[in-house]
mmCIF file of N, CA and C in Angstrom:
data_model
loop_
_atom_site.group_PDB
_atom_site.id
_atom_site.type_symbol
_atom_site.label_atom_id
_atom_site.label_comp_id
_atom_site.label_asym_id
_atom_site.label_seq_id
_atom_site.Cartn_x
_atom_site.Cartn_y
_atom_site.Cartn_z
ATOM 1 N N MET A 112 -17.947 25.813 -79.150
ATOM 2 C CA MET A 112 -17.449 26.235 -77.936
ATOM 3 C C MET A 112 -18.094 26.692 -76.919
ATOM 4 N N ASP A 113 -18.812 26.950 -75.724
ATOM 5 C CA ASP A 113 -19.718 26.801 -75.128
ATOM 6 C C ASP A 113 -18.842 27.464 -73.544
ATOM 7 N N ILE A 114 -18.345 29.161 -72.893
ATOM 8 C CA ILE A 114 -17.720 29.321 -71.692
ATOM 9 C C ILE A 114 -19.044 30.163 -70.709
ATOM 10 N N VAL A 115 -19.158 29.383 -69.847
ATOM 11 C CA VAL A 115 -20.537 30.298 -68.925
ATOM 12 C C VAL A 115 -18.850 30.531 -67.790
ATOM 13 N N ALA A 116 -18.932 31.683 -67.137
ATOM 14 C CA ALA A 116 -17.605 32.046 -66.345
ATOM 15 C C ALA A 116 -19.068 32.937 -65.707
ATOM 16 N N VAL A 117 -18.905 32.319 -64.187
ATOM 17 C CA VAL A 117 -20.008 32.702 -63.321
ATOM 18 C C VAL A 117 -18.823 33.126 -62.120
ATOM 19 N N TYR A 118 -19.158 35.118 -61.854
ATOM 20 C CA TYR A 118 -18.584 35.612 -60.691
ATOM 21 C C TYR A 118 -19.555 35.375 -59.730
ATOM 22 N N PRO A 119 -18.618 35.739 -58.150
ATOM 23 C CA PRO A 119 -18.916 35.373 -56.588
ATOM 24 C C PRO A 119 -19.877 37.505 -56.965
ATOM 25 N N VAL A 120 -20.915 37.493 -56.227
ATOM 26 C CA VAL A 120 -21.812 38.556 -55.956
ATOM 27 C C VAL A 120 -20.587 39.562 -55.365
ATOM 28 N N PRO A 121 -20.052 40.070 -55.337
ATOM 29 C CA PRO A 121 -19.532 41.200 -54.282
ATOM 30 C C PRO A 121 -20.346 41.635 -53.192
ATOM 31 N N ASP A 122 -19.006 41.376 -52.009
ATOM 32 C CA ASP A 122 -19.727 41.893 -50.096
ATOM 33 C C ASP A 122 -20.479 42.741 -49.818
ATOM 34 N N SER A 123 -19.562 43.838 -50.960
ATOM 35 C CA SER A 123 -20.310 45.183 -51.201
ATOM 36 C C SER A 123 -21.665 45.273 -51.652
ATOM 37 N N TYR A 124 -22.132 44.389 -52.386
ATOM 38 C CA TYR A 124 -23.098 44.657 -52.466
ATOM 39 C C TYR A 124 -24.702 44.740 -51.605
ATOM 40 N N SER A 125 -25.422 45.904 -52.259
ATOM 41 C CA SER A 125 -26.409 45.889 -51.605
ATOM 42 C C SER A 125 -27.720 44.783 -51.498
ATOM 43 N N ASN A 126 -28.881 44.072 -50.576
ATOM 44 C CA ASN A 126 -29.241 43.174 -50.904
ATOM 45 C C ASN A 126 -30.390 43.298 -52.212
ATOM 46 N N ARG A 127 -30.631 44.336 -52.798
ATOM 47 C CA ARG A 127 -31.612 44.102 -53.585
ATOM 48 C C ARG A 127 -30.216 43.773 -54.651
ATOM 49 N N SER A 128 -29.294 44.668 -54.686
ATOM 50 C CA SER A 128 -28.692 44.672 -55.812
ATOM 51 C C SER A 128 -27.649 43.048 -55.941
ATOM 52 N N ARG A 129 -27.693 42.664 -54.775
ATOM 53 C CA ARG A 129 -27.369 40.958 -54.927
ATOM 54 C C ARG A 129 -28.432 40.249 -55.458
ATOM 55 N N VAL A 130 -29.401 40.393 -54.910
ATOM 56 C CA VAL A 130 -30.976 39.472 -56.180
ATOM 57 C C VAL A 130 -30.799 39.870 -56.713
ATOM 58 N N ALA A 131 -29.956 41.191 -57.896
ATOM 59 C CA ALA A 131 -30.742 41.514 -59.116
ATOM 60 C C ALA A 131 -29.565 40.884 -60.005
ATOM 61 N N ALA A 132 -28.087 40.112 -58.840
ATOM 62 C CA ALA A 132 -27.730 39.735 -59.341
ATOM 63 C C ALA A 132 -27.433 38.116 -59.707
ATOM 64 N N LEU A 133 -28.055 38.103 -58.920
ATOM 65 C CA LEU A 133 -28.332 36.290 -58.880
ATOM 66 C C LEU A 133 -29.474 35.817 -59.810
ATOM 67 N N SER A 134 -30.155 37.120 -60.401
ATOM 68 C CA SER A 134 -31.087 36.626 -60.768
ATOM 69 C C SER A 134 -31.217 36.832 -62.406
ATOM 70 N N GLY A 135 -29.502 37.311 -62.856
ATOM 71 C CA GLY A 135 -29.220 37.727 -64.091
ATOM 72 C C GLY A 135 -29.304 38.969 -64.323
ATOM 73 N N ASN A 136 -30.467 40.251 -63.107
ATOM 74 C CA ASN A 136 -30.816 41.302 -64.339
ATOM 75 C C ASN A 136 -29.378 42.087 -64.196
ATOM 76 N N LEU A 137 -28.651 41.698 -63.298
ATOM 77 C CA LEU A 137 -27.280 42.419 -62.710
ATOM 78 C C LEU A 137 -26.090 41.543 -63.628
ATOM 79 N N LEU A 138 -25.056 42.122 -64.382
ATOM 80 C CA LEU A 138 -24.316 41.732 -65.363
ATOM 81 C C LEU A 138 -22.444 41.685 -64.985
ATOM 82 N N PRO A 139 -21.716 41.208 -64.938
ATOM 83 C CA PRO A 139 -20.446 41.212 -63.878
ATOM 84 C C PRO A 139 -19.740 42.056 -64.983
ATOM 85 N N ALA A 140 -19.481 43.331 -64.668
ATOM 86 C CA ALA A 140 -18.992 44.238 -66.215
ATOM 87 C C ALA A 140 -17.878 44.470 -65.806
ATOM 88 N N LYS A 141 -17.305 43.531 -65.791
ATOM 89 C CA LYS A 141 -15.795 44.225 -64.751
ATOM 90 C C LYS A 141 -14.624 42.584 -65.748
ATOM 91 N N LYS A 142 -13.306 43.154 -64.926
ATOM 92 C CA LYS A 142 -11.953 41.905 -65.811
ATOM 93 C C LYS A 142 -12.728 41.070 -65.013
ATOM 94 N N PRO A 143 -11.768 39.639 -66.122
ATOM 95 C CA PRO A 143 -11.511 39.662 -66.968
ATOM 96 C C PRO A 143 -12.413 39.810 -68.149
ATOM 97 N N ASP A 144 -12.508 40.005 -68.851
ATOM 98 C CA ASP A 144 -13.307 40.256 -70.342
ATOM 99 C C ASP A 144 -13.214 39.486 -71.001
ATOM 100 N N ALA A 145 -14.730 39.460 -71.479
ATOM 101 C CA ALA A 145 -14.802 38.561 -71.912
ATOM 102 C C ALA A 145 -14.037 37.492 -72.976
ATOM 103 N N ASP A 146 -13.596 38.367 -73.862
ATOM 104 C CA ASP A 146 -12.376 37.266 -74.826
ATOM 105 C C ASP A 146 -10.733 36.837 -74.459
ATOM 106 N N ASN A 147 -10.777 37.454 -72.729
ATOM 107 C CA ASN A 147 -9.727 37.497 -72.064
ATOM 108 C C ASN A 147 -10.691 35.631 -71.497
ATOM 109 N N VAL A 148 -11.444 35.546 -71.262
ATOM 110 C CA VAL A 148 -12.146 33.795 -70.442
ATOM 111 C C VAL A 148 -11.664 33.038 -71.973
ATOM 112 N N ALA A 149 -12.195 33.997 -72.910
ATOM 113 C CA ALA A 149 -12.263 32.638 -73.994
ATOM 114 C C ALA A 149 -10.686 31.835 -74.758
ATOM 115 N N LYS A 150 -10.035 33.307 -74.556
ATOM 116 C CA LYS A 150 -8.545 32.732 -74.471
ATOM 117 C C LYS A 150 -7.469 32.240 -74.092
ATOM 118 N N ILE A 151 -7.675 32.165 -72.619
ATOM 119 C CA ILE A 151 -7.622 31.005 -71.644
ATOM 120 C C ILE A 151 -8.009 30.604 -71.388
ATOM 121 N N VAL A 152 -9.595 29.703 -71.843
ATOM 122 C CA VAL A 152 -10.342 28.721 -71.491
ATOM 123 C C VAL A 152 -9.747 27.598 -72.930
ATOM 124 N N ALA A 153 -9.245 28.285 -74.270
ATOM 125 C CA ALA A 153 -8.784 27.933 -75.204
ATOM 126 C C ALA A 153 -7.767 27.223 -74.915
ATOM 127 N N ASP A 154 -7.202 28.268 -74.314
ATOM 128 C CA ASP A 154 -5.386 27.459 -74.671
ATOM 129 C C ASP A 154 -5.118 26.709 -73.508
ATOM 130 N N VAL A 155 -6.097 26.760 -72.821
ATOM 131 C CA VAL A 155 -5.950 25.711 -71.459
ATOM 132 C C VAL A 155 -6.405 24.292 -72.449
ATOM 133 N N LEU A 156 -7.255 24.313 -73.140
ATOM 134 C CA LEU A 156 -7.540 22.583 -73.905
ATOM 135 C C LEU A 156 -7.359 22.656 -74.698
ATOM 136 N N ASN A 157 -5.762 23.124 -75.000
ATOM 137 C CA ASN A 157 -5.025 22.559 -76.641
ATOM 138 C C ASN A 157 -4.568 21.578 -76.622
ATOM 139 N N GLY A 158 -4.793 20.249 -76.889
ATOM 140 C CA GLY A 158 -4.198 19.408 -76.758
ATOM 141 C C GLY A 158 -4.747 18.004 -76.343
ATOM 142 N N LEU A 159 -6.235 18.677 -75.402
ATOM 143 C CA LEU A 159 -6.699 18.347 -74.840
ATOM 144 C C LEU A 159 -7.850 17.498 -75.473
ATOM 145 N N ALA A 160 -8.376 19.173 -75.492
ATOM 146 C CA ALA A 160 -10.023 18.386 -76.191
ATOM 147 C C ALA A 160 -10.427 18.772 -77.689
ATOM 148 N N TYR A 161 -8.933 19.654 -78.479
ATOM 149 C CA TYR A 161 -8.614 19.761 -79.472
ATOM 150 C C TYR A 161 -6.787 19.897 -79.994
ATOM 151 N N ASP A 162 -6.805 19.000 -81.158
ATOM 152 C CA ASP A 162 -5.135 19.619 -81.302
ATOM 153 C C ASP A 162 -4.834 21.482 -81.614
ATOM 154 N N ASP A 163 -5.248 22.190 -81.399
ATOM 155 C CA ASP A 163 -5.593 23.315 -81.199
ATOM 156 C C ASP A 163 -6.141 24.400 -81.391
ATOM 157 N N ASP A 164 -6.327 25.615 -81.151
ATOM 158 C CA ASP A 164 -7.781 26.461 -80.553
ATOM 159 C C ASP A 164 -7.959 27.400 -81.925
ATOM 160 N N ALA A 165 -7.399 26.894 -83.036
ATOM 161 C CA ALA A 165 -7.249 27.072 -84.264
ATOM 162 C C ALA A 165 -8.612 27.033 -84.721
ATOM 163 N N GLN A 166 -8.930 25.391 -84.068
ATOM 164 C CA GLN A 166 -10.064 24.461 -85.202
ATOM 165 C C GLN A 166 -11.438 25.465 -84.390
ATOM 166 N N ILE A 167 -11.208 25.978 -83.255
ATOM 167 C CA ILE A 167 -12.790 26.631 -82.982
ATOM 168 C C ILE A 167 -12.705 27.457 -83.633
ATOM 169 N N THR A 168 -14.232 27.334 -84.206
ATOM 170 C CA THR A 168 -14.793 28.223 -85.410
ATOM 171 C C THR A 168 -16.762 28.168 -84.757
ATOM 172 N N ASP A 169 -16.815 28.070 -83.289
ATOM 173 C CA ASP A 169 -18.456 28.764 -82.462
ATOM 174 C C ASP A 169 -17.860 29.206 -81.669
ATOM 175 N N LEU A 170 -17.977 29.895 -80.992
ATOM 176 C CA LEU A 170 -17.665 30.512 -79.461
ATOM 177 C C LEU A 170 -18.997 31.388 -78.962
ATOM 178 N N SER A 171 -18.859 30.926 -77.700
ATOM 179 C CA SER A 171 -19.635 32.130 -76.955
ATOM 180 C C SER A 171 -19.301 31.779 -75.459
ATOM 181 N N VAL A 172 -19.506 33.288 -75.037
ATOM 182 C CA VAL A 172 -18.831 33.394 -73.984
ATOM 183 C C VAL A 172 -19.318 34.313 -73.384
ATOM 184 N N MET A 173 -19.863 33.868 -72.003
ATOM 185 C CA MET A 173 -21.553 34.739 -70.979
ATOM 186 C C MET A 173 -20.628 34.576 -69.590
ATOM 187 N N LYS A 174 -20.968 35.892 -68.847
ATOM 188 C CA LYS A 174 -20.178 36.152 -67.680
ATOM 189 C C LYS A 174 -21.535 36.782 -66.874
ATOM 190 N N TRP A 175 -21.668 35.325 -66.000
ATOM 191 C CA TRP A 175 -23.020 35.987 -64.609
ATOM 192 C C TRP A 175 -22.508 35.964 -62.984
ATOM 193 N N TYR A 176 -23.486 36.520 -62.616
ATOM 194 C CA TYR A 176 -22.882 35.942 -60.828
ATOM 195 C C TYR A 176 -23.583 34.712 -60.381
ATOM 196 N N GLY A 177 -22.925 34.358 -59.362
ATOM 197 C CA GLY A 177 -23.221 33.284 -58.775
ATOM 198 C C GLY A 177 -23.118 32.842 -57.474
ATOM 199 N N GLU A 178 -24.001 31.852 -56.683
ATOM 200 C CA GLU A 178 -23.845 31.236 -55.366
ATOM 201 C C GLU A 178 -22.132 31.341 -55.166
ATOM 202 N N THR A 179 -21.771 30.337 -56.480
ATOM 203 C CA THR A 179 -20.495 29.488 -56.286
ATOM 204 C C THR A 179 -19.711 29.618 -57.623
ATOM 205 N N PRO A 180 -18.565 30.448 -57.838
ATOM 206 C CA PRO A 180 -17.443 31.000 -58.865
ATOM 207 C C PRO A 180 -17.044 29.559 -59.244
ATOM 208 N N GLU A 181 -17.432 29.860 -60.514
ATOM 209 C CA GLU A 181 -16.841 28.657 -61.586
ATOM 210 C C GLU A 181 -17.006 28.913 -62.958
ATOM 211 N N VAL A 182 -15.942 28.017 -64.036
ATOM 212 C CA VAL A 182 -16.288 28.314 -65.729
ATOM 213 C C VAL A 182 -16.834 27.093 -66.192
ATOM 214 N N ARG A 183 -17.138 26.464 -66.287
ATOM 215 C CA ARG A 183 -18.698 25.684 -67.401
ATOM 216 C C ARG A 183 -18.134 25.738 -69.102
ATOM 217 N N VAL A 184 -17.951 24.716 -69.482
ATOM 218 C CA VAL A 184 -17.381 24.497 -70.864
ATOM 219 C C VAL A 184 -17.383 23.493 -70.880
ATOM 220 N N LYS A 185 -18.628 23.455 -72.556
ATOM 221 C CA LYS A 185 -19.075 22.687 -73.662
ATOM 222 C C LYS A 185 -18.475 22.762 -74.585
ATOM 223 N N VAL A 186 -17.608 21.311 -75.215
ATOM 224 C CA VAL A 186 -17.202 21.460 -76.382
ATOM 225 C C VAL A 186 -17.768 20.372 -77.322
ATOM 226 N N TRP A 187 -17.980 21.201 -78.542
ATOM 227 C CA TRP A 187 -18.588 19.731 -79.234
ATOM 228 C C TRP A 187 -18.047 19.640 -80.342
#
């Protein structure tokens, strides 16, 4: 499973920080933690994408800044 959590750039960021955040040079080191993002997504998909999240054997979680907040999930 691959999870990408996209956070909005804080309004308080300067233009320089905003550019750094949107280019991937500044990452959102804030809550929720990546492991908590994975837990929430895995639990929500129980019974939908798989019978139980114990079936997940490979997991990647990334946190980025972007223009539009979203969570992208790829299950294979």
